[in-house]
């Protein structure tokens, strides 16, 4: 089934297919590693992860490039404040970024590339732009892109750029919503700032040029898809197009995917507004990584998502339901045979699931399709109407679901322990995280031993000891459930 995805460039849904017939070449703008990422940033990365996973599920091979912005105004400012050279300042945030991705079950792109390792490629692009009269050098030695040299400027964002003052310049890296000015390609060195000695002078790259250079280095002059958060559409992506196409005279990226914002109280979650949660903040409050991923996927990428604690609780609950159902089906055996009514539900859920993802990666409907099956499956198990044939199909569909959603495998506790270990070494423990440590102080083996002891106590009718153990576990947020299949436990 073809995947249709909205293309910002053409404002229509268009099918995705590798234009070279073999490999889908895609580029996603990566993080600026000046601080820890907030979950708004991760909303974008998680949805790009959905795209690559769906492509893989449909048998399409990807060559996916992610850049790391490890030199820019913010990095220079923060590194200076920390009294470190940028090369010593950024690695801890880069490491944290990849750890965060792993915790969110985001797959690693095929290619990861740092801005600082691509300076010659960027210099080369500026030289080619200068040769085409699309770049000029200002008195201070900085290089600017001449917007007037690219008549199609604005074609991605459809901005009315009539008001552009010819020759007006911007050189800040920060997002600049309304300006359609000549923008910095290369900034002349300033005292105390990190710089490179190059054939276009001593300085450092502007922000936009790195993505053109890295995308074309790894994917060629013209590739399949470019992705990023909605704030990057203008001017960053517009500038990438202008820089690249002014050199190659080919379409830079055919398809543009923009992930809309994660909001808090109706406003964009952002560092500068201070209304943000890092992934680590949430993990250290006891929220599960899988629930955060599920929450970020609960609304399709082309709609904004308002972050609330209630939403996070709902995501936690829905994962619990899925996992319990998965255990119920996978850990039990059912009589030979078939419940054809249930089979019909499974078949419909499968079609709906694939159809939803094909329709502009509609994760909300894909998820709803799976829950239809969960509901019918639970009823069938309750009524003794689940059979071996149904079981296989359900497990196959859950696997298909999880190849994209990646929330069924439960390593939440391990992730929380890793986050706590990080907080400990970074001196970031809070009262909430201390409480979490106390709750997690019992390992799974210790819990199993206590439960075995409780079973023994109950057998020998020592109910006082059995209750004592239940209470000891409850104090650590561990709930015991007695059922006819035996005793199970879970962390609250
Ligand atoms: P940055 O590290 O600021 O360059 O951002 C990394 C990625 O996160 C970019 O693709 C941004 O567009 C995206 N992003 C930033 N804030 C949000 C938000 N509140 N919601 C969704 N994506 C965001
Ligand atoms: Zn970029």
XYZ file of C-alpha atoms and ligand atoms in Angstrom:
516
model
C 0.000 0.000 0.000
C 1.398 3.401 -0.978
C 2.167 5.898 1.743
C 0.731 9.313 0.945
C 2.343 12.171 2.773
C 1.549 15.867 2.769
C 4.185 17.845 0.911
C 4.595 21.414 2.169
C 6.189 22.402 -1.123
C 3.199 21.430 -3.278
C 0.483 21.637 -0.585
C -0.831 18.216 -1.580
C -0.682 14.615 -0.440
C 1.862 12.793 -2.553
C 3.011 9.178 -2.639
C 6.410 8.300 -1.210
C 8.776 6.232 -3.311
C 12.542 6.218 -3.775
C 13.206 8.332 -6.869
C 16.320 6.273 -7.662
C 14.223 3.096 -7.564
C 16.066 1.572 -4.609
C 16.744 3.768 -1.598
C 14.587 6.467 -0.062
C 16.959 9.341 0.631
C 15.845 11.631 3.439
C 17.289 14.375 5.581
C 15.986 15.587 8.929
C 17.315 18.679 10.671
C 18.873 17.628 13.937
C 19.366 19.263 17.302
C 21.470 22.213 18.306
C 23.472 20.651 21.109
C 23.635 23.586 23.488
C 21.400 22.108 26.184
C 19.150 19.122 26.902
C 16.335 18.606 24.396
C 12.744 19.236 25.482
C 9.900 16.922 24.575
C 8.739 19.391 21.913
C 11.985 18.733 20.059
C 11.424 15.029 20.530
C 7.932 15.216 19.098
C 9.572 16.039 15.794
C 12.161 13.257 16.047
C 9.581 10.682 17.107
C 7.355 11.455 14.112
C 10.290 11.291 11.714
C 11.020 7.922 13.336
C 7.455 6.867 12.526
C 8.025 7.831 8.912
C 11.188 5.734 8.636
C 9.619 2.789 10.440
C 6.552 2.837 8.185
C 8.800 3.002 5.121
C 10.713 -0.027 6.430
C 7.483 -1.854 7.167
C 6.522 -1.361 3.529
C 9.863 -2.790 2.406
C 11.500 0.537 1.501
C 15.171 0.964 2.367
C 16.159 4.358 3.767
C 19.276 6.455 3.718
C 18.427 8.912 6.438
C 20.759 11.737 7.409
C 20.605 13.613 10.693
C 22.843 16.590 11.337
C 24.137 17.751 14.660
C 24.462 21.517 14.915
C 27.532 21.812 17.092
C 28.460 25.405 16.307
C 26.034 28.366 16.366
C 25.315 31.547 18.305
C 23.671 29.772 21.249
C 26.475 27.228 21.567
C 29.124 29.942 21.417
C 27.249 31.966 24.046
C 26.693 29.031 26.421
C 30.186 27.613 25.992
C 31.683 31.010 26.778
C 29.495 31.265 29.880
C 30.722 27.824 30.960
C 34.330 28.842 30.225
C 34.784 26.003 27.740
C 35.791 25.760 24.096
C 32.770 24.664 22.021
C 34.406 21.284 21.321
C 34.386 20.551 25.037
C 30.974 22.034 25.677
C 28.786 20.203 23.141
C 29.718 16.487 23.591
C 27.732 16.003 26.795
C 24.583 17.382 25.166
C 25.130 15.343 22.049
C 25.533 12.229 24.193
C 22.370 13.095 26.126
C 20.475 13.632 22.867
C 21.310 10.151 21.604
C 20.532 8.646 24.982
C 17.156 10.431 24.937
C 16.462 9.060 21.446
C 17.295 5.559 22.626
C 15.014 5.941 25.641
C 12.217 7.006 23.303
C 12.900 3.991 21.068
C 13.807 6.260 18.167
C 15.923 4.356 15.643
C 19.336 5.699 14.691
C 19.428 7.254 11.220
C 21.874 5.654 8.786
C 24.076 8.749 8.774
C 24.812 11.205 11.575
C 27.014 14.149 10.742
C 28.300 17.132 12.698
C 28.488 20.675 11.350
C 32.058 21.130 12.584
C 33.165 18.116 10.550
C 31.841 19.567 7.299
C 33.489 22.974 7.153
C 35.307 22.348 3.826
C 32.016 21.281 2.196
C 30.329 24.469 3.411
C 33.194 26.668 2.252
C 33.016 24.984 -1.129
C 29.306 25.787 -1.398
C 29.879 29.430 -0.529
C 32.546 29.585 -3.215
C 30.192 28.122 -5.790
C 27.472 30.579 -4.744
C 29.924 33.439 -5.093
C 30.875 32.197 -8.554
C 27.164 32.279 -9.486
C 26.836 35.790 -8.056
C 24.423 34.487 -5.405
C 26.798 35.273 -2.543
C 28.774 38.392 -1.677
C 31.256 39.359 0.974
C 30.511 42.256 3.316
C 33.097 44.742 4.568
C 33.729 42.788 7.759
C 34.582 39.623 5.784
C 31.258 37.813 6.361
C 29.496 36.225 3.390
C 25.810 36.671 2.622
C 23.340 34.985 0.328
C 21.809 37.435 -2.135
C 18.088 36.726 -2.034
C 17.498 38.745 -5.195
C 19.562 36.102 -7.027
C 16.925 33.450 -6.327
C 13.543 34.533 -7.719
C 11.817 31.444 -6.331
C 12.639 32.458 -2.764
C 9.514 31.871 -0.656
C 8.205 28.916 -2.683
C 8.199 26.556 0.313
C 6.625 28.784 2.947
C 4.443 30.667 0.400
C 5.336 33.834 2.200
C 4.544 37.080 0.559
C 8.003 38.520 0.455
C 7.220 41.713 -1.385
C 8.391 43.687 1.571
C 11.927 42.409 1.337
C 14.417 45.150 1.261
C 17.009 44.296 -1.275
C 20.379 44.027 0.413
C 18.985 44.076 3.977
C 20.888 41.520 5.995
C 20.456 39.237 8.952
C 23.193 37.336 10.615
C 21.546 35.905 13.714
C 21.040 32.159 13.859
C 17.851 32.467 15.873
C 14.573 31.895 14.067
C 13.613 35.050 12.316
C 9.977 34.814 11.374
C 9.360 37.809 9.237
C 12.589 38.580 7.653
C 13.270 37.720 4.100
C 16.643 39.379 4.103
C 19.991 38.392 2.723
C 21.253 35.912 5.267
C 24.674 34.978 6.575
C 26.431 32.045 4.950
C 29.708 32.589 6.726
C 30.478 34.874 9.647
C 33.811 36.579 9.939
C 35.720 35.670 13.107
C 35.066 37.745 16.192
C 37.599 37.946 19.025
C 37.308 34.987 21.389
C 34.972 33.030 19.087
C 35.793 29.655 17.638
C 36.820 30.060 13.990
C 38.281 28.215 11.017
C 40.878 29.524 8.598
C 39.571 28.893 5.125
C 39.827 30.094 1.555
C 36.834 32.403 2.082
C 38.380 33.892 5.193
C 38.630 33.136 8.878
C 35.290 32.611 10.497
C 32.515 30.131 11.105
C 29.479 28.959 9.186
C 26.053 30.552 9.416
C 23.404 28.093 10.545
C 21.629 27.369 7.254
C 24.585 26.399 5.107
C 25.385 23.262 7.109
C 22.165 21.508 6.117
C 22.628 22.208 2.410
C 26.210 20.964 2.590
C 25.499 17.810 4.570
C 22.315 16.894 2.715
C 23.970 17.126 -0.691
C 27.173 15.444 0.511
C 25.361 12.329 1.642
C 22.240 12.303 -0.515
C 23.260 13.998 -3.759
C 22.023 17.288 -5.260
C 18.409 16.113 -5.433
C 16.823 13.738 -2.961
C 13.452 12.417 -1.791
C 12.431 14.074 1.448
C 13.455 16.729 3.914
C 11.898 16.957 7.387
C 11.906 19.200 10.434
C 9.677 20.992 12.899
C 7.241 23.600 11.574
C 9.380 26.453 12.868
C 12.134 25.484 10.450
C 10.023 26.001 7.332
C 10.885 29.668 7.280
C 13.532 30.885 7.022
C 15.755 27.836 7.585
C 14.348 25.474 4.970
C 13.631 28.287 2.549
C 17.284 29.275 2.861
C 18.466 25.693 2.389
C 16.526 25.558 -0.883
C 17.909 28.901 -2.060
C 21.519 27.976 -1.253
C 21.340 24.532 -2.793
C 19.305 25.235 -5.905
C 21.330 28.336 -6.758
C 24.318 26.017 -7.120
C 22.759 22.867 -8.604
C 19.798 24.286 -10.578
C 17.947 21.099 -9.566
C 15.114 20.507 -7.108
C 16.860 20.151 -3.738
C 14.274 18.005 -1.908
C 11.119 16.739 -3.622
C 9.051 16.298 -0.502
C 8.986 18.486 2.618
C 7.533 17.166 5.871
C 6.913 19.579 8.735
C 5.959 18.340 12.177
C 3.699 20.740 13.993
C 4.414 21.974 17.472
C 3.992 20.477 20.851
C 2.176 23.147 22.839
C 1.817 23.854 26.522
C -1.235 25.891 27.482
C -1.702 26.798 23.846
C 1.852 28.087 23.354
C 4.821 26.426 21.630
C 6.941 24.490 24.092
C 10.281 26.243 23.890
C 13.442 26.907 25.798
C 13.183 30.650 25.449
C 9.636 30.761 26.863
C 10.663 28.579 29.793
C 7.498 26.450 29.400
C 9.261 23.189 28.672
C 9.902 19.742 30.053
C 12.983 17.817 29.123
C 12.570 14.084 28.762
C 14.734 13.761 31.851
C 12.458 16.057 33.903
C 9.546 13.735 33.208
C 11.444 10.481 33.785
C 12.714 11.781 37.114
C 9.131 12.491 38.160
C 8.328 8.829 37.600
C 6.752 9.066 34.129
C 7.580 6.256 31.749
C 9.550 6.712 28.558
C 7.085 4.522 26.648
C 4.149 6.685 27.781
C 5.926 9.828 26.612
C 6.490 8.250 23.195
C 2.855 7.167 23.057
C 1.685 10.646 24.033
C 3.833 12.263 21.340
C 2.282 9.885 18.786
C -1.278 10.244 20.016
C -1.953 13.151 17.655
C -0.852 12.949 13.998
C 2.209 14.974 13.086
C 0.269 17.549 11.055
C -1.771 18.665 14.055
C -0.428 20.477 17.044
C -0.500 18.546 20.291
C -1.233 20.176 23.602
C 0.848 18.647 26.376
C -0.983 17.926 29.633
C -0.343 15.638 32.579
C -3.790 14.138 31.950
C -2.720 13.276 28.432
C 0.382 11.609 29.808
C -1.702 9.631 32.300
C -3.984 8.512 29.455
C -0.965 7.379 27.420
C 0.381 5.456 30.424
C -2.964 3.767 30.864
C -3.277 2.826 27.206
C 0.168 1.212 27.214
C -0.746 -0.729 30.309
C -3.858 -2.009 28.549
C -1.867 -3.032 25.506
C 0.803 -4.815 27.494
C -1.682 -6.638 29.688
C -3.564 -7.744 26.585
C -0.349 -8.828 24.884
C 0.602 -10.904 27.946
C -2.871 -12.374 28.160
C -2.670 -13.567 24.584
C 1.005 -14.505 24.337
C 1.429 -16.206 27.700
C -1.630 -18.401 27.487
C -2.511 -21.193 25.127
C -5.949 -21.459 23.610
C -7.864 -24.404 22.181
C -7.401 -25.299 18.538
C -9.860 -23.646 16.192
C -11.042 -20.252 15.136
C -13.514 -17.584 16.204
C -14.436 -16.177 12.817
C -16.196 -13.098 14.214
C -13.004 -12.205 16.078
C -10.980 -12.922 12.967
C -13.101 -10.441 11.060
C -12.289 -7.772 13.682
C -8.575 -8.576 13.443
C -8.689 -8.338 9.644
C -10.517 -4.998 9.789
C -8.096 -3.638 12.396
C -5.171 -4.647 10.198
C -6.637 -2.921 7.140
C -7.560 0.170 9.147
C -4.138 0.279 10.773
C -2.268 0.140 7.447
C -4.759 2.510 5.847
C -4.346 5.100 8.602
C -0.561 5.120 8.325
C -0.777 5.299 4.538
C -3.007 8.327 4.903
C -0.450 10.939 5.913
C 0.884 8.877 8.848
C -2.303 9.146 10.856
C -0.981 7.704 14.110
C -4.181 8.492 16.014
C -6.334 6.380 13.733
C -3.713 3.645 13.514
C -3.721 3.430 17.286
C -7.517 3.448 17.438
C -7.608 0.548 14.960
C -5.411 -1.524 17.261
C -7.559 -0.737 20.277
C -10.626 -1.995 18.405
C -8.857 -5.326 18.215
C -7.764 -5.160 21.861
C -11.348 -4.573 22.966
C -12.725 -7.479 20.925
C -9.819 -9.721 21.947
C -10.320 -9.061 25.650
C -14.013 -9.869 25.384
C -13.203 -13.089 23.521
C -10.726 -14.187 26.205
C -13.233 -13.336 28.969
C -15.913 -15.380 27.258
C -13.650 -18.321 26.432
C -13.986 -17.568 22.724
C -10.329 -17.078 21.882
C -8.741 -19.875 19.855
C -5.249 -20.781 18.725
C -5.862 -19.449 15.195
C -6.983 -16.067 16.538
C -4.025 -15.927 18.867
C -1.507 -16.110 16.033
C -3.214 -13.358 14.057
C -3.482 -11.075 17.074
C 0.182 -11.502 17.912
C 1.103 -10.812 14.289
C -0.924 -7.586 14.285
C 0.525 -6.456 17.616
C 3.974 -7.026 16.187
C 3.066 -5.009 13.097
C 1.790 -2.220 15.330
C 4.866 -2.251 17.498
C 7.292 -2.142 14.588
C 6.091 1.469 14.282
C 4.840 2.483 17.724
C 7.592 0.671 19.674
C 5.894 0.747 23.056
C 5.213 -2.909 23.838
C 8.704 -3.924 24.897
C 8.894 -2.880 28.510
C 12.282 -1.469 29.444
C 10.788 1.515 31.236
C 12.254 0.636 34.594
C 15.735 0.236 33.170
C 15.430 3.651 31.499
C 14.255 5.280 34.720
C 17.243 3.771 36.529
C 19.561 5.179 33.853
C 17.968 8.613 34.175
C 18.384 8.442 37.949
C 22.030 7.456 37.581
C 22.502 10.500 35.347
C 20.761 12.800 37.850
C 22.971 11.428 40.614
C 26.221 12.155 38.753
C 25.012 15.552 37.538
C 23.809 16.577 40.985
C 20.231 16.931 39.772
C 18.390 14.836 42.313
C 15.147 16.330 43.603
C 12.706 15.191 46.231
C 10.651 13.449 43.548
C 13.674 11.607 42.213
C 14.750 10.559 45.720
C 11.262 9.085 46.175
C 11.664 7.278 42.892
C 14.954 5.783 44.063
C 13.206 4.511 47.185
C 10.435 2.988 45.094
C 12.898 1.306 42.798
C 15.110 0.102 45.621
C 13.685 -3.400 45.259
C 14.966 -5.247 42.234
C 12.705 -7.622 40.322
C 14.429 -10.620 41.923
C 13.883 -9.203 45.403
C 10.221 -8.645 44.606
C 9.858 -12.203 43.284
C 11.493 -13.541 46.460
C 9.124 -11.544 48.670
C 6.134 -12.748 46.682
C 7.295 -16.370 47.010
C 7.635 -15.838 50.748
C 4.133 -14.367 50.855
C 2.732 -17.370 48.968
C 4.425 -19.663 51.473
C 3.077 -17.625 54.415
C -0.435 -17.850 53.003
C -0.138 -21.578 52.505
C 0.887 -22.029 56.123
C -1.933 -19.664 57.106
C 0.474 -17.051 58.468
C -1.715 -14.212 57.229
C -0.034 -11.631 59.426
C 3.269 -12.144 57.592
C 1.514 -12.275 54.218
C -0.152 -8.909 54.897
C 3.102 -7.467 56.136
C 4.770 -8.346 52.848
C 1.903 -6.906 50.823
C 2.235 -3.671 52.784
C 6.007 -3.583 52.425
C 5.586 -3.864 48.657
C 2.752 -1.333 48.538
C 4.969 1.173 50.346
C 7.323 0.881 47.400
C 4.442 1.374 44.956
C 4.318 -2.286 43.995
C 0.842 -3.671 43.591
C 0.166 -7.380 43.968
C -2.649 -8.915 42.011
C -4.017 -12.302 43.004
C -5.857 -14.133 40.270
C -6.722 -17.689 39.430
C -3.565 -17.838 37.279
C -1.383 -16.975 40.281
C 0.129 -13.831 41.692
C 1.443 -11.021 39.546
C 2.818 -7.613 40.426
C 3.344 -4.270 38.812
C 4.760 -0.936 39.735
C 2.127 1.722 40.164
P 16.581 22.834 17.749
O 17.433 21.990 18.658
O 16.013 24.055 18.397
O 17.295 23.161 16.446
O 15.286 21.957 17.364
C 15.333 20.612 17.000
C 14.047 20.223 16.319
O 12.920 20.327 17.205
C 13.687 21.098 15.117
O 13.212 20.260 14.063
C 12.592 22.000 15.643
O 11.743 22.434 14.622
C 11.865 21.054 16.584
N 11.057 21.730 17.627
C 11.419 22.748 18.450
N 10.408 23.071 19.307
C 9.375 22.243 19.019
C 8.036 22.056 19.547
N 7.553 22.778 20.577
N 7.272 21.091 18.990
C 7.733 20.328 17.975
N 8.972 20.436 17.436
C 9.787 21.380 17.941
Zn 18.488 22.105 8.797
